[in-house]
Structure formats: structure tokens, C-alpha cells
XYZ file of C-alpha atoms in Angstrom:
575
model
C 16.474 -73.050 -87.834
C 18.802 -70.927 -89.856
C 22.519 -71.652 -89.459
C 25.467 -69.929 -91.281
C 26.856 -71.870 -94.320
C 30.161 -73.577 -93.665
C 31.908 -71.052 -95.944
C 30.210 -67.972 -94.333
C 31.011 -69.394 -90.868
C 34.614 -69.753 -91.865
C 34.758 -66.243 -93.030
C 33.161 -65.015 -89.874
C 35.650 -67.086 -87.820
C 38.462 -65.551 -89.667
C 37.150 -61.946 -89.278
C 36.682 -62.439 -85.620
C 40.065 -63.861 -84.828
C 41.956 -61.247 -86.855
C 40.595 -58.401 -84.690
C 42.891 -57.021 -81.978
C 42.361 -57.773 -78.323
C 41.165 -54.157 -77.851
C 38.194 -54.833 -80.256
C 37.341 -57.853 -78.269
C 37.229 -55.790 -75.058
C 35.009 -53.362 -76.930
C 32.701 -56.183 -78.088
C 32.129 -57.370 -74.493
C 31.449 -53.894 -73.413
C 28.842 -53.443 -76.066
C 27.266 -56.696 -75.397
C 26.991 -55.941 -71.706
C 25.036 -52.744 -72.637
C 22.797 -54.703 -74.920
C 21.761 -57.607 -72.892
C 23.542 -59.699 -70.052
C 22.105 -62.850 -71.467
C 25.077 -63.020 -73.723
C 27.151 -64.269 -70.972
C 24.722 -67.213 -70.313
C 25.713 -68.532 -73.777
C 28.787 -69.951 -72.153
C 29.509 -73.094 -74.210
C 32.185 -72.849 -76.813
C 29.957 -72.958 -79.754
C 27.477 -70.388 -78.532
C 30.042 -67.838 -77.515
C 32.030 -68.429 -80.783
C 29.000 -67.949 -82.928
C 27.859 -64.689 -81.126
C 31.472 -63.472 -81.056
C 32.240 -64.036 -84.751
C 29.013 -62.700 -86.112
C 28.902 -59.552 -84.054
C 32.510 -58.509 -84.225
C 32.388 -58.209 -88.023
C 30.322 -55.036 -87.525
C 32.864 -53.251 -85.072
C 34.814 -51.611 -87.743
C 32.794 -48.427 -87.346
C 30.547 -46.893 -84.694
C 27.671 -45.192 -86.504
C 24.093 -45.461 -85.408
C 23.397 -47.704 -88.473
C 26.303 -50.047 -87.202
C 24.864 -50.177 -83.728
C 21.403 -51.049 -85.032
C 23.014 -53.928 -87.078
C 24.676 -55.255 -84.015
C 21.430 -55.105 -82.039
C 19.417 -56.851 -84.787
C 21.928 -59.596 -85.287
C 22.192 -60.134 -81.638
C 18.472 -60.363 -81.165
C 18.247 -62.733 -84.089
C 21.080 -65.064 -82.724
C 19.377 -64.987 -79.413
C 16.287 -66.441 -80.885
C 18.250 -69.325 -82.659
C 18.566 -72.742 -81.218
C 22.272 -72.582 -81.901
C 23.318 -74.712 -78.915
C 20.681 -76.634 -76.957
C 22.908 -76.839 -73.830
C 23.175 -73.037 -73.879
C 19.363 -72.673 -74.248
C 18.846 -74.932 -71.357
C 21.364 -73.069 -69.326
C 19.581 -69.778 -70.097
C 16.247 -71.214 -69.182
C 17.596 -72.879 -65.861
C 19.464 -69.707 -64.900
C 16.665 -67.284 -65.073
C 14.090 -69.739 -63.499
C 16.531 -70.402 -60.799
C 16.766 -66.705 -60.061
C 13.075 -66.113 -60.397
C 11.606 -67.942 -57.485
C 13.888 -66.542 -54.621
C 13.780 -63.106 -56.226
C 10.015 -62.994 -56.339
C 9.798 -64.277 -52.736
C 11.809 -61.327 -51.592
C 9.724 -58.805 -53.485
C 6.459 -60.419 -52.132
C 7.767 -60.361 -48.595
C 8.718 -56.676 -49.039
C 5.145 -55.961 -50.355
C 6.470 -55.005 -53.734
C 5.071 -57.969 -55.785
C 3.428 -55.627 -58.383
C 6.732 -55.570 -60.212
C 5.913 -59.157 -61.470
C 2.404 -58.463 -62.530
C 3.227 -59.004 -66.275
C 5.930 -61.538 -65.778
C 4.137 -64.603 -67.317
C 3.425 -62.606 -70.513
C 7.037 -61.741 -71.148
C 9.425 -63.363 -73.716
C 12.518 -65.103 -72.348
C 14.684 -62.107 -73.059
C 12.328 -59.757 -71.403
C 12.039 -62.019 -68.430
C 15.811 -62.161 -68.008
C 16.005 -58.354 -68.547
C 13.509 -57.690 -65.650
C 15.181 -60.322 -63.339
C 18.675 -58.655 -64.058
C 17.278 -55.248 -63.162
C 15.379 -56.446 -59.981
C 18.513 -58.322 -58.798
C 20.616 -55.119 -59.090
C 18.793 -53.406 -56.233
C 19.257 -54.109 -52.520
C 15.541 -54.583 -51.849
C 15.759 -54.303 -48.074
C 17.784 -51.113 -48.366
C 15.356 -49.693 -50.824
C 12.453 -50.247 -48.479
C 14.390 -48.689 -45.665
C 15.045 -45.724 -47.722
C 11.488 -45.377 -48.725
C 10.351 -45.708 -45.150
C 12.789 -43.123 -43.844
C 12.009 -40.632 -46.617
C 8.093 -41.036 -46.406
C 8.143 -41.260 -42.673
C 11.196 -39.388 -41.469
C 12.115 -39.760 -37.767
C 11.841 -36.688 -35.511
C 15.214 -34.878 -35.338
C 17.014 -35.283 -32.004
C 17.487 -31.483 -32.198
C 13.677 -30.902 -32.429
C 14.325 -28.375 -35.126
C 16.598 -26.393 -32.788
C 19.774 -26.991 -34.795
C 22.709 -24.808 -33.791
C 23.735 -22.829 -36.999
C 26.865 -20.834 -37.012
C 29.247 -19.607 -39.670
C 32.277 -21.677 -40.097
C 35.055 -20.744 -37.743
C 37.900 -18.584 -38.977
C 40.322 -21.388 -38.369
C 38.963 -23.460 -41.292
C 38.268 -20.606 -43.650
C 40.213 -18.166 -45.928
C 39.249 -15.784 -48.681
C 40.827 -14.955 -51.933
C 39.214 -11.460 -51.488
C 41.228 -10.422 -48.416
C 44.027 -12.882 -48.159
C 47.682 -11.843 -48.378
C 49.233 -11.997 -51.860
C 52.010 -14.172 -50.453
C 49.587 -16.663 -49.050
C 47.775 -17.048 -52.366
C 51.026 -17.457 -54.125
C 52.217 -20.060 -51.604
C 49.014 -22.063 -52.218
C 49.318 -21.646 -56.029
C 52.951 -22.881 -56.002
C 52.210 -25.837 -53.657
C 49.305 -26.910 -55.954
C 51.246 -26.480 -59.163
C 53.881 -28.637 -57.711
C 51.527 -31.417 -56.813
C 49.961 -31.172 -60.323
C 53.453 -31.598 -61.699
C 53.963 -34.740 -59.669
C 50.850 -36.199 -61.273
C 49.133 -36.334 -57.843
C 46.025 -34.416 -58.940
C 42.783 -35.527 -60.587
C 39.574 -33.890 -61.367
C 35.957 -35.458 -61.355
C 33.346 -33.845 -63.381
C 29.656 -34.378 -62.378
C 27.884 -34.163 -65.773
C 24.784 -36.421 -65.505
C 22.334 -33.747 -66.387
C 20.570 -33.026 -69.726
C 19.927 -29.577 -71.012
C 16.206 -29.886 -70.814
C 15.597 -26.572 -69.090
C 17.915 -25.006 -71.794
C 15.794 -26.445 -74.591
C 18.089 -29.256 -75.506
C 18.025 -32.975 -74.935
C 21.837 -33.194 -75.169
C 24.126 -33.452 -72.087
C 24.334 -30.014 -70.563
C 28.069 -29.970 -71.061
C 27.547 -30.032 -74.823
C 25.790 -26.636 -74.677
C 27.044 -23.762 -76.682
C 26.500 -20.641 -74.585
C 27.050 -18.358 -77.605
C 30.743 -17.429 -77.277
C 32.446 -16.145 -80.526
C 34.349 -19.410 -80.611
C 31.313 -21.590 -80.287
C 32.864 -23.592 -77.559
C 30.834 -25.843 -75.283
C 31.127 -26.046 -71.552
C 33.003 -29.423 -72.015
C 35.587 -27.803 -74.365
C 36.169 -24.916 -72.041
C 36.769 -27.177 -69.163
C 38.933 -29.698 -71.217
C 41.075 -26.893 -72.606
C 41.666 -25.586 -68.985
C 42.991 -28.977 -68.040
C 45.216 -29.037 -71.015
C 46.601 -25.537 -70.269
C 47.153 -26.442 -66.540
C 49.130 -29.594 -67.524
C 51.332 -27.469 -69.869
C 51.819 -24.735 -67.187
C 52.764 -27.339 -64.528
C 55.334 -29.071 -66.760
C 56.805 -25.718 -67.855
C 57.080 -24.266 -64.334
C 58.401 -27.498 -62.855
C 60.900 -28.114 -65.626
C 59.652 -31.808 -65.687
C 60.843 -33.935 -68.630
C 58.058 -36.309 -68.175
C 54.464 -35.736 -69.107
C 52.168 -34.009 -66.679
C 48.723 -35.805 -66.556
C 45.570 -34.591 -64.836
C 43.095 -37.457 -65.164
C 39.555 -36.113 -66.065
C 36.986 -38.586 -64.690
C 33.590 -37.597 -66.034
C 30.457 -38.959 -64.372
C 27.542 -39.254 -66.745
C 24.014 -40.738 -66.353
C 22.142 -43.403 -68.369
C 20.659 -40.823 -70.756
C 23.882 -38.780 -71.198
C 26.761 -41.397 -71.249
C 26.738 -42.387 -74.912
C 26.130 -38.844 -76.123
C 28.975 -37.578 -73.836
C 31.396 -40.308 -75.143
C 30.576 -39.476 -78.771
C 30.932 -35.627 -78.181
C 34.351 -36.216 -76.513
C 35.420 -38.408 -79.327
C 34.110 -36.114 -82.122
C 36.176 -33.220 -80.524
C 39.339 -35.362 -80.030
C 38.999 -35.185 -76.331
C 39.763 -31.315 -76.543
C 43.576 -32.128 -76.876
C 43.760 -34.596 -74.035
C 44.937 -38.065 -74.278
C 41.941 -40.520 -74.584
C 43.266 -42.841 -71.842
C 43.188 -39.925 -69.292
C 39.601 -39.112 -69.832
C 37.488 -41.737 -68.057
C 33.798 -41.617 -68.581
C 31.682 -43.494 -66.039
C 28.031 -43.627 -65.028
C 26.245 -42.827 -61.854
C 23.737 -45.327 -60.449
C 19.944 -45.291 -60.431
C 17.175 -45.866 -57.851
C 13.668 -46.969 -58.468
C 10.940 -44.394 -58.747
C 8.426 -44.834 -55.921
C 4.591 -44.072 -55.923
C 3.105 -41.841 -53.080
C 1.993 -45.107 -51.477
C 5.560 -46.487 -51.326
C 5.308 -48.864 -54.263
C 8.037 -49.307 -56.860
C 6.653 -48.006 -60.195
C 6.957 -49.892 -63.681
C 8.050 -48.045 -66.705
C 7.038 -51.045 -68.885
C 5.934 -54.555 -68.484
C 9.669 -55.586 -68.245
C 11.409 -52.613 -66.636
C 11.072 -50.523 -63.558
C 10.838 -46.720 -63.572
C 14.219 -45.537 -62.408
C 16.044 -42.167 -62.020
C 19.783 -41.149 -61.530
C 20.724 -41.119 -57.698
C 21.714 -37.540 -57.650
C 25.161 -35.996 -57.539
C 25.683 -37.774 -54.331
C 25.738 -41.017 -56.313
C 29.322 -40.054 -57.081
C 30.527 -41.974 -54.242
C 28.862 -45.326 -55.014
C 29.747 -44.856 -58.730
C 33.462 -44.291 -57.911
C 33.510 -47.700 -56.269
C 31.389 -49.655 -58.718
C 33.146 -48.085 -61.798
C 36.609 -48.818 -60.325
C 37.497 -45.092 -60.301
C 39.232 -45.410 -56.958
C 41.166 -48.300 -58.170
C 42.301 -46.198 -61.210
C 43.280 -43.378 -59.037
C 45.334 -45.647 -56.754
C 47.166 -47.010 -59.612
C 48.087 -43.505 -60.892
C 49.228 -42.309 -57.596
C 46.464 -39.682 -57.124
C 46.518 -37.857 -53.786
C 44.234 -34.850 -54.324
C 40.936 -34.647 -56.120
C 38.846 -31.757 -57.323
C 35.198 -32.419 -58.053
C 32.791 -29.842 -59.635
C 29.596 -29.459 -61.691
C 29.486 -29.152 -65.410
C 27.207 -26.132 -65.641
C 29.634 -23.406 -64.376
C 31.351 -21.765 -67.333
C 33.874 -19.957 -65.072
C 35.045 -23.083 -63.207
C 38.727 -23.236 -62.509
C 39.453 -26.905 -63.244
C 42.466 -28.370 -61.446
C 42.885 -25.051 -59.709
C 46.369 -25.052 -58.171
C 45.417 -22.273 -55.642
C 42.462 -24.432 -54.324
C 44.544 -27.585 -54.425
C 47.470 -25.876 -52.603
C 45.077 -24.294 -49.952
C 43.436 -27.717 -49.177
C 46.653 -29.682 -49.146
C 48.393 -27.126 -46.870
C 45.356 -27.539 -44.437
C 45.823 -31.303 -44.532
C 42.019 -31.783 -44.618
C 39.813 -34.497 -45.925
C 37.418 -32.256 -47.698
C 37.491 -28.544 -48.597
C 35.008 -26.486 -50.628
C 34.857 -23.270 -52.574
C 32.192 -20.730 -51.780
C 31.328 -17.313 -53.253
C 29.859 -14.436 -51.132
C 26.027 -14.528 -51.088
C 24.666 -11.565 -53.063
C 21.988 -10.712 -50.495
C 19.724 -12.191 -47.780
C 17.111 -13.375 -50.270
C 19.347 -15.197 -52.799
C 18.282 -18.792 -53.229
C 21.519 -20.616 -52.591
C 22.640 -23.251 -50.357
C 24.920 -22.060 -47.467
C 28.072 -23.701 -46.091
C 27.819 -23.556 -42.316
C 28.582 -25.121 -39.010
C 25.588 -27.187 -37.970
C 25.664 -28.576 -34.477
C 29.455 -28.372 -34.570
C 29.843 -30.173 -37.936
C 30.473 -28.776 -41.401
C 27.339 -28.901 -43.436
C 25.271 -27.413 -46.329
C 21.735 -26.038 -45.560
C 19.090 -24.968 -48.045
C 18.166 -21.288 -48.027
C 14.622 -22.467 -46.968
C 15.977 -23.852 -43.731
C 16.904 -20.410 -42.482
C 14.492 -17.849 -41.308
C 14.680 -14.270 -42.726
C 16.038 -12.675 -39.652
C 19.030 -15.101 -39.491
C 19.554 -14.880 -43.187
C 19.704 -11.062 -42.980
C 22.057 -10.859 -40.020
C 25.201 -9.027 -40.607
C 28.649 -9.994 -39.536
C 29.694 -7.975 -36.524
C 33.411 -8.530 -37.387
C 33.117 -7.740 -41.161
C 31.015 -4.542 -41.600
C 28.839 -4.555 -44.757
C 28.663 -8.263 -45.311
C 26.177 -10.910 -44.174
C 26.980 -13.254 -41.206
C 25.902 -16.229 -43.239
C 27.404 -15.637 -46.760
C 29.318 -18.680 -47.765
C 27.230 -19.825 -50.880
C 27.933 -23.361 -52.049
C 28.944 -23.578 -55.718
C 29.430 -27.407 -55.692
C 33.244 -27.296 -56.149
C 35.039 -29.595 -53.642
C 38.357 -30.947 -52.781
C 38.974 -34.532 -51.453
C 42.020 -36.231 -50.148
C 42.369 -39.607 -51.777
C 42.789 -41.143 -48.229
C 39.293 -39.923 -47.417
C 37.802 -41.234 -50.617
C 39.320 -44.735 -49.908
C 37.082 -44.862 -46.839
C 33.737 -44.550 -48.770
C 32.741 -48.086 -48.116
C 32.856 -47.473 -44.449
C 30.261 -44.600 -44.495
C 28.402 -44.833 -47.708
C 25.455 -46.623 -46.103
C 25.057 -43.756 -43.690
C 24.357 -41.143 -46.371
C 20.750 -39.834 -46.463
C 18.425 -39.898 -49.209
C 16.236 -36.978 -50.237
C 12.988 -36.957 -52.051
C 11.847 -35.026 -54.950
C 8.079 -35.139 -55.729
C 7.646 -35.505 -59.415
C 5.268 -36.333 -62.253
C 6.551 -39.868 -63.171
C 5.144 -41.794 -66.174
C 4.265 -45.223 -65.315
C 2.620 -48.476 -66.348
C -0.786 -49.012 -64.637
C -0.537 -52.628 -63.230
C -4.291 -52.991 -63.327
C -4.840 -52.043 -66.980
C -1.386 -52.429 -68.520
C -1.696 -48.870 -69.988
C 0.976 -46.230 -69.926
C -0.009 -43.179 -67.825
C 1.307 -39.620 -68.120
C 0.382 -38.073 -64.789
C -0.709 -34.498 -64.753
C 0.358 -33.899 -61.155
C 3.100 -35.324 -58.937
C 2.276 -39.007 -58.339
C 5.475 -40.329 -56.862
C 8.946 -39.600 -55.657
C 12.541 -39.762 -57.003
C 15.300 -40.644 -54.525
C 18.569 -38.748 -54.683
C 21.612 -38.081 -52.640
C 23.675 -34.866 -52.445
C 27.359 -34.712 -52.869
C 27.743 -32.786 -49.629
C 25.866 -35.270 -47.511
C 29.034 -36.644 -46.245
C 30.328 -33.217 -44.842
C 28.731 -33.763 -41.455
C 30.735 -36.966 -40.977
C 34.009 -34.838 -40.441
C 35.264 -32.851 -37.581
C 35.767 -29.185 -38.427
C 39.409 -29.790 -38.029
C 39.340 -31.939 -41.230
C 37.336 -29.478 -43.354
C 38.106 -26.122 -44.889
C 36.415 -23.497 -47.118
C 37.959 -21.092 -49.526
C 35.954 -17.982 -50.433
C 36.637 -16.965 -54.114
C 35.378 -14.058 -56.225
C 32.132 -14.702 -58.005
C 33.065 -12.778 -61.070
C 36.121 -14.925 -61.488
C 34.755 -18.316 -60.679
C 31.017 -18.761 -60.692
C 28.516 -18.310 -63.502
C 25.964 -21.148 -63.486
C 23.873 -22.168 -66.423
C 20.486 -23.132 -65.157
C 17.818 -21.333 -67.196
C 16.790 -21.065 -70.728
C 18.129 -18.190 -72.898
C 16.339 -15.080 -72.206
C 15.608 -15.643 -68.434
C 17.978 -12.741 -67.568
C 19.717 -14.718 -64.722
C 21.924 -17.883 -64.808
C 21.155 -18.405 -68.556
C 23.384 -18.647 -71.730
C 23.421 -14.772 -72.081
C 24.869 -14.314 -68.563
C 27.309 -17.050 -68.975
C 28.545 -15.557 -72.225
C 28.698 -11.983 -70.708
C 30.682 -13.325 -67.721
C 33.334 -15.203 -69.901
C 33.795 -11.982 -72.121
C 33.944 -9.605 -69.130
C 36.625 -11.875 -67.501
C 38.617 -11.731 -70.653
C 38.307 -8.007 -70.649
C 39.590 -7.618 -67.125
C 42.540 -9.850 -67.841
C 43.437 -7.879 -70.954
C 43.151 -4.573 -69.134
C 45.371 -5.870 -66.310
C 47.975 -6.820 -69.018
C 47.777 -3.330 -70.422
C 45.246 -3.664 -73.163
C 43.041 -0.565 -74.018
C 39.379 -0.819 -74.879
C 38.530 2.095 -77.083
C 35.188 3.551 -78.195
C 33.607 1.752 -75.330
C 31.979 4.182 -72.863
C 29.548 1.768 -71.382
C 32.107 -1.114 -70.984
C 30.229 -3.559 -73.077
C 33.004 -4.827 -75.282
C 34.412 -7.991 -73.937
C 37.063 -10.407 -75.041
C 37.131 -14.192 -75.117
C 40.563 -15.513 -74.290
C 40.892 -19.229 -75.098
C 41.807 -21.423 -72.159
C 44.724 -22.602 -74.379
C 46.103 -18.947 -74.276
C 45.641 -18.289 -70.601
C 44.291 -20.271 -67.689
C 43.776 -17.369 -65.257
C 45.047 -14.194 -66.823
C 48.792 -15.183 -67.057
C 50.914 -14.725 -70.165
C 49.105 -11.882 -71.658
C 51.920 -9.418 -71.639
C 51.820 -9.098 -75.484
C 48.534 -7.287 -75.178
C 50.143 -4.360 -73.468
C 49.198 -1.164 -75.519
C 46.946 -3.048 -77.806
C 43.517 -1.304 -78.556
C 40.446 -3.515 -78.594
C 37.234 -1.828 -79.926
C 34.632 -4.638 -80.219
C 33.979 -7.939 -78.609
C 36.628 -10.301 -79.893
C 38.231 -13.738 -79.440
C 41.935 -14.332 -78.570
C 42.914 -17.819 -79.541
């Protein structure tokens, strides 16, 4: 066995103990992500050795450094540095193995142990750790419900109605004084540090031709700003506006909770760090990770990705509720005194983050959940609709509604569709409602997505890349909890599409919901703001010239009086 020399050991010990407590916390965090077996080396010598060796390399965070950490960790794990620790490791995983395997055998999922005997000690522990993280009985119930759904008590005759007027309002036709009242109330709540925002940013930009998190995507603006930067700067501007308007002498803080997934967490953290958190304080930008669920074969079997790992997939944007518990987000909100939360998806370049009008509207209604909607373009648009379903608020897919119903016109509002409230995944929650998540989380349904899922063939041990859908991924939707509310505790605010909704879903050149349309909508919004402030766009007969106005200059068109009388001839940037 190779042991450090006495001199080297002394140097390493000194290096380790001279680091700050913060570095120690970072070390534990990194070791947790590398392998949980670290915590099984619980004797003083074992912990001391791992701690002092690894912490030497925590002075930087480059990929090379991370590789060094991993290499040293794996080397140390193979050493017989402490016989008691080795015995403890052996005993612990063997102690867990038998009852765990029994559970999976009884659940008819024993195939996950097919290659167990051929695994190394570390691989065995890795597999046991992953298998132990899932509630197997719940997984089997979910699989059974999704593959063999019970017949609806409504027998397909759900009663669908538009939301009643009592729970809705529209920016399009509301009185100016009402909108100002909501705005002032929301701004006051922000100034009191009672408002937080939660960003759902677990997706990668695969459809956009990028493997990076979707929020990192540059939509082609003159400034080159990413979606993350646009949103972060809007938060910064709203903090400044709230502080200035309220005359507060203390700092106004809007915590930004960013939910990532396994593939996007580290890349998101690094992007935020590289961009100095877009002017926000690091401690107020909290990155957390949504959970995963096993991928299931068409026969109901849990699939393996490798001999020591299950095939898993993120649990959908509805995983936000479980993640807020498991990542202690609710605990952090409680400590900060948060009362009102806005949650939204990353792919909307026009999103009004920490929107005081929306916060004020929702708070004035004293509801548990509120949502924004835009007016559906036409009967055939493929969007989810916010409706009353069997007397409860709900979101239904466009495919759930026949064409005749979808095309029906509103008898009280000539020229608009009866069912027109298109869901844009922009929601308000009262903190008091989010505190009840443990009471209803188990009732949320799971939805299936049939996919081509790479897997390890348990008969041959060969990796398979299927050519057609061979299994299902399980996911939850963020709106699955809506039907748990009475309509009296729900509200919907219709907003202008051109001001608040331009999703990025398709590759450049698609002509719809792509980088070009996102860029166009940002520039045209800036043009409207500038014209409202008195700017003139010359030599532009086809209205093509636009203006990018930095969120740090204006959040929603305010503060642009200096543009009055100015002439703008080409697309430009105002920063």
C-alpha cells in the first residue's frame, strides 16, 4: 500500500486546516456529488486523510482541478488507509443489499441486480445508493396507473367552461386605475422583501442545436445577451425601482431560485458565476436541482443505463414541488420572510420577472395560485388552455378539445374565442399554499412520454440505441395541483402577448417560436416603448427598425423620457 510520507502528510494537514470553514462546506458538497462512500469513512484517520488530500485542490474550480479531485478521490478510495473504515464500508453496503434486493424482487424488478456480482465495491455502493433513493412501491403504483389508467368517473364527459369573470381580469381591457393599484401594491410588497421568483430552467437547448442549458442561449440581440442575463437584469432593475419608489434605506432583495436538472446544474452555476450573477448578490441566487424518476420499458420494467446505474429522466416541471422540499427552498423562503412567489419558464424572452402588476393583482385577490394567460391566436393554435373543468381550475391540452368547442366564440365578447386563455407557464403562489406541499404532493398525477430510451440489455450486457420508442419517461406538470383548489382561491390575469410572451422552442429558421422571432419581439417591444416616450423612427417605411432597450435602463417602458424627439434610423441598442 502507498501512504503519504510523514512530511507530505504534515504539509497536507496544514493546508487543510488553514482553509476557511466555507471551503470545508464546499468540499463536503463536492464529495457528495462525487460519491456518497466518502461519508462511510467515518473514523478520524480516514476522514482526515481524505479531507487533507482533497482540500489542497480547492483553490480553483477548473475542469482540470475537478479531474484531479476525482482521480485522487478514487485512488484514496482504493487504499487500505484504515481497516476499520474498509470493514465499515463493506458491512454497510452488504447490510443494505439484502433487504433492498428483496424489495425489488418482490416488486418484480429484480433485473436491476443482474450485473451486481460483477461490480466493484464502489460501483455496488453507487447502485445501492441510487436504488435506495426511490420509493419502489410508489414507483410501481405510478407505473401501474400510467400504463393501466382507471376509467374516469366522468366517463369522458368532463364539464369544460371558461373561468368565471369573478376570478379573471385582463390587462387589455382593465381600467388604468386598477392596473396602477395592482402595480403599486406589488411594488410595495417587493420593497418589503416579501417577493421571490422561481425559475424553471432544467431544459437543455437540444432543439436549438445546443447542449448547453437553454437559459444560456443567445437569441441574436445586438447586445448578445442570453435569456438568463435578460431575466437576471430585470430582477436587478425591479429591486432598484422598488427601493427608489419606496424610499427605503435598506436593500431590496428579490431572491432568485433557479431549478436546474442533472445535466444543466453545473453548467448553469458556472454560467452565472462567469457573468457575476448579472449584478445580483450571489447569496440571493439559489441554484437547486429537480428530481429524477426511473425510465420504464413498455413492459413496466425499470431500465438500466449501465451495469451499475438505472436509466433516469428529470421528473418534469411539476418536480418543482418535491425539489422545493428536498432542497430546503421553502425553509430558505421562510427565513427570508417571503410571502409571494412568481414561478416561470426560462424560454420566454419577454417574461416580466417579479412583475409588480401580477404580484399585486394576485395578492389583492388573496388567492393561493394565480396564473398569467395570453389570448389564443386562433382555434387551431396548439396551446394548453386554462379553464374550469368540473368546477375546478385546470389546464387542458388543445388535443382534449374538439374543433367545434375550440372554435366557439364568446357571446359576451364579440370577435374573441370562448376558450382563449392560453397557458404561458407563469404562475403566482402564496407562500402559505406552498407550505402545504407535503399534504398533497402524493396526489399529483404522473404523465407518460413514450421515448426512444438508450438502455443496457440485461441478457447480453450490450448497450442498445433503440430506433423506435421502447419505453416511457414519467413526468409531472407544474399545473397538476390547480384542480386541488376551489375557484375562489384561484385567479387568472390576461396579458398582452406582444408584451409578455415570446417562447423559444425551435431551431433558428423555423419561422415560429425560434431565435429570430424572439429577437424580433424584443426589438419591436423596445421600438414601442421608445415611440411611446416620443422617439421618432426615420427612414423606416416598413417598421422594421427595432430597438433593444437594456432591462437595466427600463423594466417595462418607464424612464425613457430622454428619448423624446430623438430620431432612430436603424436597429440599435440602448444600454
